Amino acid sequence: MEQENRHQLAKTIRSYNRKGWSPATSTNYSFRKSPDIPTFFVSRSGIDKSNFDPNDFIEVDFDAKPTFHFEGARPSAETLIHSVIYELFPKTTVILHSHSVNSVLISEFFDKEVTFEGYEVQKAFAGQSTHDNTIHFPILDNDQDMVAFSKLMRQHEADFKNHCFLIRKHGFYAWGDNLFEAKRHLEAFEYLMEITIQKMQINRSQY
Amino acid sequence: MEQENRHQLAKTIRSYNRKGWSPATSTNYSFRKSPDIPTFFVSRSGIDKSNFDPNDFIEVDFDAKPTFHFEGARPSAETLIHSVIYELFPKTTVILHSHSVNSVLISEFFDKEVTFEGYEVQKAFAGQSTHDNTIHFPILDNDQDMVAFSKLMRQHEADFKNHCFLIRKHGFYAWGDNLFEAKRHLEAFEYLMEITIQKMQINRSQY
Amino acid sequence: MEQENRHQLAKTIRSYNRKGWSPATSTNYSFRKSPDIPTFFVSRSGIDKSNFDPNDFIEVDFDAKPTFHFEGARPSAETLIHSVIYELFPKTTVILHSHSVNSVLISEFFDKEVTFEGYEVQKAFAGQSTHDNTIHFPILDNDQDMVAFSKLMRQHEADFKNHCFLIRKHGFYAWGDNLFEAKRHLEAFEYLMEITIQKMQINRSQY
Amino acid sequence: MEQENRHQLAKTIRSYNRKGWSPATSTNYSFRKSPDIPTFFVSRSGIDKSNFDPNDFIEVDFDAKPTFHFEGARPSAETLIHSVIYELFPKTTVILHSHSVNSVLISEFFDKEVTFEGYEVQKAFAGQSTHDNTIHFPILDNDQDMVAFSKLMRQHEADFKNHCFLIRKHGFYAWGDNLFEAKRHLEAFEYLMEITIQKMQINRSQY
């Protein structure tokens, strides 16, 4: 099971790299064996995602400390972000991250949140059953201080109900109860942001 | 023959997913063994199209009811749309669907229809033999009620003569007498919509 | 030699299809065994270029007539365009064609020609040795009548010196003394047109 | 070691070609076995980068002269640019080059330099540890005279501290102490330029 999770998530990571969503060595990802176990597996720091290997995950506790010492390998600097998501949404077992150009642009042109209205694909977000609705995604300011940023995330808990949030000029996180659902959330969000950016390139005056 | 159809259409579905035309688990597809048999094969609901398998089609009748019960597998929620297309155009044996960003944008910037004029590629639509013509494609409002939407489709029958129609903020359907022709229609329509969107991004004042 | 040419050109055709330069079943391609032989090999009509096979070329004479009869296979409707290029530029042995979105856009926004100035990549066109120059490419109006179009091409012979010409709302042709050179011309032209379109999307008022 | 370097860099070159960063036969690349040896290995002139082979590197000294004579093979015309980078930054062992459309556009819309501010990905440049900073990249005018251009580069030494510089209407160079670092610099720079161009296409009035 852990081997299969490592393998499937590594495959997703490499495929998202081909889409340009993890330039240079950016982004990080994690999975959990079960909501009952107080550890999770997070991607190593500084890995080129085009070659991400199933062995490039490190088991850590919720303080972002590795459960074993690995010579020369550190968990991602953003591991605490994963801890907070797992704590706030206990059924979550997979967390994905993207540095896509569209997500960075959205975070520059919108202030506190981005919203989408009336798109069929909104049904991809767990809990949504119609296009005929407005869905909201919060935008948080970037911070290198992970303790401060964790605090900010907890304050925004109520805004995280659509399973994704943006970080200004940085990217976004998406999660789900399993890899299938986490991917569905990430890909639907990327798609709606791409539509929005293309619209802005046609008709800037609307924004 | 059925096996070959399952295999070829599944390959097309995976290839269109790589182009970004079926984000998250969106879109659905079908084929028919023959216009004489009152059933067709439609893609299962909720499948990630990057991994679509030849076995992910379910045989259904024209009321969208599976001919056999499959544990845990449902036909696409939009199966009735396929039924109507097969009924209106009896020679059709393949129906394709796209959620491409360009098709959604076109459906937001145009009202009742989008038209193209003077493009060489217009010859790709069955029945067109010159670039020197104007071709029309209707845009229907989206609806989660498939019975109501089927009715709307029947009212628009006369507008469907170019083998494609758009659904607002959703995507489009394309069909043909065989897979080769259905693909030709879908790809030509995608291409003409991409040209139109790029033009609008240059010359926004016209729109 | 003929087998190697069929194989190499078919590989190029499939790779250009992946770039989106031959949507639906559009475009056509040819090669010549030698400038001394009064025939050439042109792609069959109506082939999906994603699967183009080395056997999908038909040998034709300069009147676009097949040298043998092939059941169910016709040479491309635009074969006469190839004949004229081989006649005007006798050292040519490979002719490529593209329906790229950028080339169609250029042909809509410019009238008689498009020019490029000061780009390093201009050195890719045979006969150019510096970026510090202006190069010209003609734009001809599209026509379904191949005899009339051939005549128009001959009138423009003097404008064809950079090995490429555009057809309005259709695409462009590029050629070379061998496949390597023909590809270099096509790819450099695509690249310079993409730069121009992106610039126009930033600063339409310049055009 | 040399074989492994040839192999890894050739693989990177082919992968960057698929991204469209080396159209036609443009761009050139090099690696050095060690900062103690007064030679390096540079890509041959006029190679189609989609097929770049590990044997397509030629060993040259710092005057760009091959250490052996290769029948029909010349080092890239821009080899002297590599010499200067190795001299100015002695720990460098890999130099990459890109002709990406975005880099050419940036060099047309900006004059002496392009700057980025506040992006998480800025941490990808060696020496940067926060997003909360402004980073500068110089733009030099293009020149076919490599001796004159080398001189210009030496005058700009102080501006090269972020491991990349642009050449007007030509592209850019990026380097690093190893291939991993050089790739990280090139990909982060491409990404930041893409964001900038997309922003300009939304908000053209600022430019």
PDB file of C-alpha atoms in Angstrom, chain B residues 31 34 58 65 73-74 89 94 103 121 124 137 141 157 159 165 202 204:
ATOM      1  CA  PHE B  31     -19.676   4.677 -30.073  1.00  0.00           C
ATOM      2  CA  SER B  34     -24.328  -0.187 -36.000  1.00  0.00           C
ATOM      3  CA  ILE B  58     -20.874   0.662 -20.656  1.00  0.00           C
ATOM      4  CA  LYS B  65     -30.171   2.581 -19.007  1.00  0.00           C
ATOM      5  CA  ALA B  73     -20.076   1.657 -12.511  1.00  0.00           C
ATOM      6  CA  ARG B  74     -22.543   4.207 -13.852  1.00  0.00           C
ATOM      7  CA  PHE B  89     -28.454  11.848 -37.030  1.00  0.00           C
ATOM      8  CA  VAL B  94     -19.122   8.047 -32.786  1.00  0.00           C
ATOM      9  CA  SER B 103     -14.596  26.322 -26.401  1.00  0.00           C
ATOM     10  CA  VAL B 121      -9.907  24.155 -42.759  1.00  0.00           C
ATOM     11  CA  ALA B 124     -12.893  19.427 -42.846  1.00  0.00           C
ATOM     12  CA  PHE B 137     -22.299  26.512 -34.853  1.00  0.00           C
ATOM     13  CA  ASP B 141     -27.293  27.235 -22.387  1.00  0.00           C
ATOM     14  CA  GLU B 157     -31.907  20.222 -34.770  1.00  0.00           C
ATOM     15  CA  ASP B 159     -28.661  24.303 -36.352  1.00  0.00           C
ATOM     16  CA  PHE B 165     -22.639  22.343 -30.976  1.00  0.00           C
ATOM     17  CA  ILE B 202      -4.929  40.891 -30.423  1.00  0.00           C
ATOM     18  CA  ARG B 204     -10.017  43.090 -28.243  1.00  0.00           C
TER      19      ARG B 204
END
